[in-house]
Every structure is written in C-alpha cells, then in structure tokens.
Coordinates of C-alpha atoms and ligand atoms in Angstrom, one line a residue:
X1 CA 4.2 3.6 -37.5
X2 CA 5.8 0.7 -35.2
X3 CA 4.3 0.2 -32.1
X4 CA 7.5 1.1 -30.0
X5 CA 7.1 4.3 -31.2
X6 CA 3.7 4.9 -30.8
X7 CA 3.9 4.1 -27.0
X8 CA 6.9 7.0 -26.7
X9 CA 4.1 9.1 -28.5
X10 CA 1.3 8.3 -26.1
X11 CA 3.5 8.3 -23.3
X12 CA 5.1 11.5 -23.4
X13 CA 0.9 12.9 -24.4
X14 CA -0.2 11.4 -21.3
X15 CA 2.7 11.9 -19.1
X16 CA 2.6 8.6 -18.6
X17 CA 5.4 6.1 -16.9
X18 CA 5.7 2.5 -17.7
X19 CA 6.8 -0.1 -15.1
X20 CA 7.9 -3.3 -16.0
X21 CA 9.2 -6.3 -13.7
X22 CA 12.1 -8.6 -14.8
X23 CA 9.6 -11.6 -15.8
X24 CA 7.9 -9.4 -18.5
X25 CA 8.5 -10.2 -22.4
X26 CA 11.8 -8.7 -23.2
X27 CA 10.5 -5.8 -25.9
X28 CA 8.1 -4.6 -22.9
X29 CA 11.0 -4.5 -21.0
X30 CA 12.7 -2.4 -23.4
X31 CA 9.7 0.3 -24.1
X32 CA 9.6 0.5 -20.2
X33 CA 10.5 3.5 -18.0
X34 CA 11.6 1.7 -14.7
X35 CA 12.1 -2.5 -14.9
X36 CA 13.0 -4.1 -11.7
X37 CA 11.3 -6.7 -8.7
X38 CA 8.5 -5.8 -6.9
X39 CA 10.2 -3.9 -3.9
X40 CA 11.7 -1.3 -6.4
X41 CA 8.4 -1.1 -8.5
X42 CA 6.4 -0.5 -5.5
X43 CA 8.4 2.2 -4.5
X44 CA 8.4 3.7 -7.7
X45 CA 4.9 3.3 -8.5
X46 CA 4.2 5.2 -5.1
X47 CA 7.3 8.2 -5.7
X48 CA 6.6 8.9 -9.5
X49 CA 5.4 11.6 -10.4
X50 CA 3.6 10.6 -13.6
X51 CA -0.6 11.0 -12.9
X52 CA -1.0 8.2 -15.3
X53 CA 1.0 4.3 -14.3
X54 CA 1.0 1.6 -16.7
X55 CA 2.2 -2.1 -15.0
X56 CA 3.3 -5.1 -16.8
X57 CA 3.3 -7.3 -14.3
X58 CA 0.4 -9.0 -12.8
X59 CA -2.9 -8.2 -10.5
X60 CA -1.0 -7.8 -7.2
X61 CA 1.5 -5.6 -8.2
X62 CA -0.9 -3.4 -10.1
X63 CA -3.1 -3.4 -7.2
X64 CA -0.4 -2.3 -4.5
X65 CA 0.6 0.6 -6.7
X66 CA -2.9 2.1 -6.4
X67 CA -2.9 1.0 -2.8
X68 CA 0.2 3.6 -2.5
X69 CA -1.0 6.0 -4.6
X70 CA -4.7 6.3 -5.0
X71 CA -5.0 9.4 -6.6
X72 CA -2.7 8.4 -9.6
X73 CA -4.3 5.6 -12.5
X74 CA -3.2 2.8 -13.0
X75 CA -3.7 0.7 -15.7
X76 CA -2.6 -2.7 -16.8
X77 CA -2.0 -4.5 -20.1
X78 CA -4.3 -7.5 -19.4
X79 CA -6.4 -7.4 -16.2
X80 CA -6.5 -10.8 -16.0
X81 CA -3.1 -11.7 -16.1
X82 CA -2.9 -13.0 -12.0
X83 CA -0.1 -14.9 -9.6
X84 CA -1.5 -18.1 -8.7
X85 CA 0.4 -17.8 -5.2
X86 CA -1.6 -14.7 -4.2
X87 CA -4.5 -16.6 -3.4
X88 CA -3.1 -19.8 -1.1
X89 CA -3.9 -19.3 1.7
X90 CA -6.8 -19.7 3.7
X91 CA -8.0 -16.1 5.8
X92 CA -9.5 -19.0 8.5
X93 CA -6.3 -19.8 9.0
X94 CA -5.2 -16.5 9.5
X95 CA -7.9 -16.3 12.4
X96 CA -6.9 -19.3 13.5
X97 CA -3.3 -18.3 14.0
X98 CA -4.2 -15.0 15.6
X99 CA -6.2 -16.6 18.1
X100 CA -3.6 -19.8 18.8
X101 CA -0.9 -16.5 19.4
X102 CA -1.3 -13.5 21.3
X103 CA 2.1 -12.9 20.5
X104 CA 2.3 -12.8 16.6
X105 CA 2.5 -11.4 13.5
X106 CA 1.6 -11.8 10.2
X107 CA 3.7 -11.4 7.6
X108 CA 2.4 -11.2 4.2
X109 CA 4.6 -12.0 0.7
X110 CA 3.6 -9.0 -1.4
X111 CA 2.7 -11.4 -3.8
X112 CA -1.0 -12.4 -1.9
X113 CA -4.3 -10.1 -2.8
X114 CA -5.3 -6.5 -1.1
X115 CA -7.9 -9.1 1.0
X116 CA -5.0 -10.9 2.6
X117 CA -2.4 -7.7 3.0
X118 CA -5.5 -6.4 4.9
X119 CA -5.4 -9.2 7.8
X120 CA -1.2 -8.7 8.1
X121 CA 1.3 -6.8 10.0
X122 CA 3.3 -6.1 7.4
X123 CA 4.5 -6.9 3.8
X124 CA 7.6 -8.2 2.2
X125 CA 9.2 -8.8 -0.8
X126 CA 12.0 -11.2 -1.6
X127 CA 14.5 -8.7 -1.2
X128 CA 13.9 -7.2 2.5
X129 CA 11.7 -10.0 4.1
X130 CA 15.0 -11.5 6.2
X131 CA 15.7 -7.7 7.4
X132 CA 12.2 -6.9 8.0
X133 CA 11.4 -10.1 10.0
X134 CA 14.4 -9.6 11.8
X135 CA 13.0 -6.2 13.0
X136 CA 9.8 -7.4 13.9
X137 CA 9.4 -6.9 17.8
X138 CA 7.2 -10.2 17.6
X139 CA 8.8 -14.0 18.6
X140 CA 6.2 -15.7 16.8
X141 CA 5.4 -15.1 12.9
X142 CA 2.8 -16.5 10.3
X143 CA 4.3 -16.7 7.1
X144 CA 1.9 -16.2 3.9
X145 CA 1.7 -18.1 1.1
X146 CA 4.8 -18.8 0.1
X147 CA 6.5 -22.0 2.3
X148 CA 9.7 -21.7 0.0
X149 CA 10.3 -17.9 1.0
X150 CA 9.0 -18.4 4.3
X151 CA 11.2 -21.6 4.7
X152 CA 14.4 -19.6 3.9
X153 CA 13.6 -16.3 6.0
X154 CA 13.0 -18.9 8.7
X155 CA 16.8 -20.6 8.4
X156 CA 18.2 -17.1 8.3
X157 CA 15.9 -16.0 11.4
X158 CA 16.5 -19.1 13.9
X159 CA 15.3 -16.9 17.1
X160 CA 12.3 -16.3 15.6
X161 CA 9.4 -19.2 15.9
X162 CA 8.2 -18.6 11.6
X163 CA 5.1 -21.1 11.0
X164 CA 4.8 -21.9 7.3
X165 CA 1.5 -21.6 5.2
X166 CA 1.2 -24.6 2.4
X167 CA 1.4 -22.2 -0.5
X168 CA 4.0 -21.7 -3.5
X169 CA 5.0 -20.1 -7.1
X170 CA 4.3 -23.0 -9.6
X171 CA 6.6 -22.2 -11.8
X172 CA 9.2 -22.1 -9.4
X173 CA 8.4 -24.7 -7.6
X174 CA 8.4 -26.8 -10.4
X175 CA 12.0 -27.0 -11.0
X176 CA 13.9 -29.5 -9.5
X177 CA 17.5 -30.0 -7.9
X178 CA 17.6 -33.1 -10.6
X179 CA 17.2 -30.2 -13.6
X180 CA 19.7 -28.2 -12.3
X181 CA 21.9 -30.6 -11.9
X182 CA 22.0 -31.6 -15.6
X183 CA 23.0 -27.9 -16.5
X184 CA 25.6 -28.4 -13.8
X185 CA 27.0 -31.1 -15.4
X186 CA 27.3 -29.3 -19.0
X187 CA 28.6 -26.5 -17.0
X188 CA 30.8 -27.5 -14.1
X189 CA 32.0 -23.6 -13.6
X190 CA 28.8 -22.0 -13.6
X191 CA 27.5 -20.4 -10.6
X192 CA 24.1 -21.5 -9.7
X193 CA 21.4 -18.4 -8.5
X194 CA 18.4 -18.9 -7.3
X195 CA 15.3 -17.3 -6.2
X196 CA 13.6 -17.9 -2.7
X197 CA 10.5 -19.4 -4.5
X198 CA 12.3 -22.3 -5.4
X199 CA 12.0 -25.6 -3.1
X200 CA 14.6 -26.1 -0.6
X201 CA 16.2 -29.1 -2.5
X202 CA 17.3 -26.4 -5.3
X203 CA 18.4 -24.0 -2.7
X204 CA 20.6 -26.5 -1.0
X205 CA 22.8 -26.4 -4.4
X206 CA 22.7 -23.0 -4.9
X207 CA 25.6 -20.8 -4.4
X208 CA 23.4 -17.8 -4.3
X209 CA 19.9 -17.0 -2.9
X210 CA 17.7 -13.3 -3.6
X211 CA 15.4 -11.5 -5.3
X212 CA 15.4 -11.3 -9.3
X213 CA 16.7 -8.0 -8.9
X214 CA 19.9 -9.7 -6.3
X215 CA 20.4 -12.1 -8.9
X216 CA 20.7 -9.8 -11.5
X217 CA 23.0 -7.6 -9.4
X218 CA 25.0 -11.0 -8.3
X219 CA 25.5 -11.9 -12.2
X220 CA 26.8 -8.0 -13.3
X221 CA 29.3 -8.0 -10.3
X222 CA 30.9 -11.2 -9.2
X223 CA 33.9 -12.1 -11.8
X224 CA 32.5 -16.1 -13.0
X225 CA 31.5 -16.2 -16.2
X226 CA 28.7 -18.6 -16.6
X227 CA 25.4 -19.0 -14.5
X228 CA 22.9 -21.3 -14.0
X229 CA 19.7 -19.2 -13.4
X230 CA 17.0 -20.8 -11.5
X231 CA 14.3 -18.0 -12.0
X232 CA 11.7 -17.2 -14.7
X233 CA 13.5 -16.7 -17.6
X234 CA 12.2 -13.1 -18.5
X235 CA 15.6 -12.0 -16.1
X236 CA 17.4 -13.0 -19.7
X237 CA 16.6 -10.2 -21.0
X238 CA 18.4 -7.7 -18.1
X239 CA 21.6 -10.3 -17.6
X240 CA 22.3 -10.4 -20.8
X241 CA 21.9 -6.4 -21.9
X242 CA 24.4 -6.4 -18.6
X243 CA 26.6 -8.9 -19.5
X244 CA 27.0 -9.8 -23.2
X245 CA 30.2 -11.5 -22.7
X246 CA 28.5 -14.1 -20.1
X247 CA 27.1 -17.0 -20.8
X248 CA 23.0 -17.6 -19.1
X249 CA 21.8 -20.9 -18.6
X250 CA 18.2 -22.3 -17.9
X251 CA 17.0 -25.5 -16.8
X252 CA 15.2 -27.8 -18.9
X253 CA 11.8 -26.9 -19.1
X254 CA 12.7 -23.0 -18.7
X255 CA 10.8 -21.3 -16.1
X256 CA 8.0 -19.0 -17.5
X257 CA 5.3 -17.6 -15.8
X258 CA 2.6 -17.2 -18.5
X259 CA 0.5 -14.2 -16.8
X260 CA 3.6 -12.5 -16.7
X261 CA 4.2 -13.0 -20.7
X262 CA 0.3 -11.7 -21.0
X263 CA 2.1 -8.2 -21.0
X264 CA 2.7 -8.2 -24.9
X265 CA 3.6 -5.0 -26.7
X266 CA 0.6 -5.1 -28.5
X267 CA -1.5 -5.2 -25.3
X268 CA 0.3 -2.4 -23.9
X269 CA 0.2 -0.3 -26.7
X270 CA -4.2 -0.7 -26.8
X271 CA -4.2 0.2 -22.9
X272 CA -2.4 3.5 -23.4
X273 CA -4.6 4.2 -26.6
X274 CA -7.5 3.3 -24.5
X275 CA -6.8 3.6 -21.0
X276 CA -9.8 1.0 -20.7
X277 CA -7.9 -1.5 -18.1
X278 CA -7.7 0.0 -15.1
X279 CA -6.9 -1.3 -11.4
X280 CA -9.7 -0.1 -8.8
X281 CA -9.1 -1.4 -5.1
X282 CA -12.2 -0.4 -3.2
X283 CA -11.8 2.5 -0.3
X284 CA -12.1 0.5 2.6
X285 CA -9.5 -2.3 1.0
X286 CA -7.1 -0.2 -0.1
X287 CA -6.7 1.8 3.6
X288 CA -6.6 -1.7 5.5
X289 CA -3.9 -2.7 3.2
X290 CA -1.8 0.2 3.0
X291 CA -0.5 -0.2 6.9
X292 CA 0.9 -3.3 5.5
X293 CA 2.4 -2.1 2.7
X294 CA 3.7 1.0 4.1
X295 CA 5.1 -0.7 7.1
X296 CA 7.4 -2.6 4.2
X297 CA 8.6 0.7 2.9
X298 CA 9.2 1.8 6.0
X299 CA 10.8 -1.3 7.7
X300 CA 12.7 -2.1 4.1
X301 CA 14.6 0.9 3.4
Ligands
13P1 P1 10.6 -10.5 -7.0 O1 10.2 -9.9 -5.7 O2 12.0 -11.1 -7.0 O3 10.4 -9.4 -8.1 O4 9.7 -11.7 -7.4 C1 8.4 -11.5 -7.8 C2 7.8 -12.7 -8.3 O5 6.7 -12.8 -8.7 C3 8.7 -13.9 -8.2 O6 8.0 -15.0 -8.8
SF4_2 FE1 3.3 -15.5 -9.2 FE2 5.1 -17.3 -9.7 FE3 4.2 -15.8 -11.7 FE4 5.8 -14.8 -9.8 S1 6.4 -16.4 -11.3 S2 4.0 -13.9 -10.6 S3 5.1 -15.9 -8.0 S4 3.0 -17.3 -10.5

C-alpha cells in the first residue's frame, strides 16, 4: 500500500487532523488537512476538534498548539526539527528592558520558545503583528527576535518607540537585494513579494510585504503574471496548485529552511503508526505562555 494512503487510513482510525505550514515538502502538503502560516495553524490547532494533532512544521509551532489546547496530543514528525530564530535572544535582556521601561511591552514573534512567550505581553505572527502593535496601549515596545519583522512593524508604527533585538531567520536573511535583482533582470515584469524576515535592503525593492499566507493570497488575486518570491520555497507548492498559468521565480540559491523539509512523508506516516513523538510543554510553562498567545488570538482577529 502507498504511504498516502495509509495516512488517510490511520487518520480517519485515530480521528486525527494533519497541519501543515506553507514551508513543508510539497507531498506533506498534499496528505494535509489544513496548510497555511502560523497565525491560521494556531488557530486551528486550538479550534479542531480532532483529540489527536499531527504538525509539520517545527518545535515552536508544535509547542503553541499544545499551549492552546492541552488536553488534545500533539505529535510531530521529527522532534527535532527547530527554528534557529526561536532562540536569539537573550531573557537578560528582557529584564533588562523591563527595568530600563516602566512603560513597555514585550512583544514576542511566535516564532521564539514557550520560555520566551512566558516573559511577553503578547504574541505575533507575521500576519497581524502591525495591527496588534498598533493596539497596544503601550508607547514603548521590545521587539523579539526577529530585527527584520520588528524593523518593518516599526516603519509602519512611527508613534510607537519599537527597540529591536539582534536576532533573524537565516534563511531569510540570507538573500540579498543583489539576488533578487538578477531574477529582476530576467524578468523585468515580475512582481517581487517578500516576507518580513527578509533584510530591509530586499524589502526596499519589493512591491509587496506579508506573511506566506499574504503572499500567497497577493499571487492568486492581483492580475501580473510573473513573481519573484523572496520566501522559502516550500510556498511553490500552494502558488502554483493556485495558479498554473503563472510563472514562480526564486532567487539563486532558493530559500529552504531544512527543519522544515525534516517533515518527510515517510516521517509522518511512522508518527501516526506510532504516535511516539509527541510535544509535552510543562504545566507551569505552558499557563505562563498561553496569556501571550491568547492575547494574539484575541488582539489578531
Ligand atoms: P509565517 O508566519 O508567514 O507562516 O512564517 C513563519 C516562518 O517560519 C517564516 O520563516
Ligand atoms: Fe525559523 Fe527561518 Fe525556518 Fe521559518 S524559515 S522556521 S523563521 S529558520
């Protein structure tokens, strides 16, 4: 039997759902029951009804989902597969901050650990973390880890005094306004969309900025037909399924964020066998770090 139809066998025996960002290998993607960014997956993780979660994606993402719904399990294809942002930044400096301010919050990418959601205000995700700063009652704000993301919330908050935190995506930072450029110059019409992650040098010659699911969404409606995609390059796989007759182009070395790719079909299909990886967020973690993450459903709705 092929594995894709083993895992609708075990699924629909364990009423189980399968989650799946935009970054995971494209037949995962496929065999999933919700693909999206993190916002959406978060929210789904907590609203499903499904007693038994499987997540491609990578530590923090399976680790909020039990944050938001403790009582359901989640599992993961490969426990080990990690965001190297999630860990940059330094919880002194956190202190530090809190004590420099008396006015000020914390705002935390929802790509950081449970450890650093639990010293924030709130959470954010690519998609809602202009709209949610905006709403903050707070003038000052510290944003972690990501400089790039926290760099463009702060040019589309001016009133708001954002300090930036010296952390980033490598794979996003990685590219360069010099490789997108050379695509540009194959491809003089295409549009050019990019996620916040990237440095501020690529973002300067983009002629859109969001999420993976806004650039996704971007792609299906405007009317160009040929984009230059400055993300990781699993969003292929949903741009073109959308868009056959568009043309997708990558800079030169394409994006890939190898934890992500850790999600293999094989490796799913042994954790729904086995139900052997499974995320555990201690009791006293996971209730610090649900404010956070609760306060970003709330706030991003
Ligand atoms: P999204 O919030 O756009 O899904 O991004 C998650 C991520 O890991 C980007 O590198
Ligand atoms: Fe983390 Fe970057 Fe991979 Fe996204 S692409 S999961 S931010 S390392």
């Amino acid at each position: 039997m092929c594995m894709k139809t083993r895992i609708e066998e075990l699924k629909k025996e364990k009423n189980a759902v399968i989650l799946a960002h935009y970054y995971a290998p494209d037949e995962v993607q496929e065999v999933a029951d919700y693909v999206g960014d993190s916002f959406y997956l978060a929210k789904v993780a907590k609203e499903s009804e499904a007693s038994l979660i499987v997540f491609c994606g990578v530590q923090f993402m399976g680790e909020s989902a039990k944050i938001l719904s403790p009582h359901k399990k989640v599992l993961m294809p490969d426990l080990t597969a990690d965001c190297a942002m999630a860990h940059m930044v330094a919880e002194g400096k956190i202190e530090q901050m809190r004590e420099q301010y008396d006015d000020l919050a914390v705002v935390c990418y929802i790509n950081s650990t449970a450890k650093l959601k639990c010293m924030s205000d709130v959470c954010v995700t690519s998609s809602n973390a202009v709209k949610i700063v905006k709403a903050l009652p707070q003038k000052n704000i510290f944003f972690i880890p990501d400089k790039n993301l926290g760099g463009f919330v702060k040019e589309q908050v001016p009133e708001k005094n954002i300090i930036l935190n010296d952390g980033c995506c490598p794979i996003h930072a990685k590219l360069t306004a010099s490789d997108v450029v050379a695509v540009k110059d194959a491809h003089p019409t295409a549009l050019v969309l990019t996620h916040p992650e990237c440095e501020q040098e690529v973002l300067k010659i983009s002629d859109f900025i969001g999420s993976t699911a806004d650039i996704i969404n971007f792609a299906k409606n405007n009317d160009a037909q040929e984009y230059i995609i400055c993300t990781e390059d699993g969003v292929q796989y949903k741009l073109m399924s959308d868009n056959p007759q568009k043309k997708f182009w990558f800079p030169d070395p394409r994006p890939c964020c190898k934890d992500m790719k850790l999600n293999t079909l094989k490796a799913l299909l042994d954790v729904l066998e086995k139900e052997d990886k499974e995320v555990f967020v201690c009791d006293e973690l996971r209730q610090k770090a649900l404010i956070p993450l609760e306060r970003m459903l709330a706030l991003g709705k």
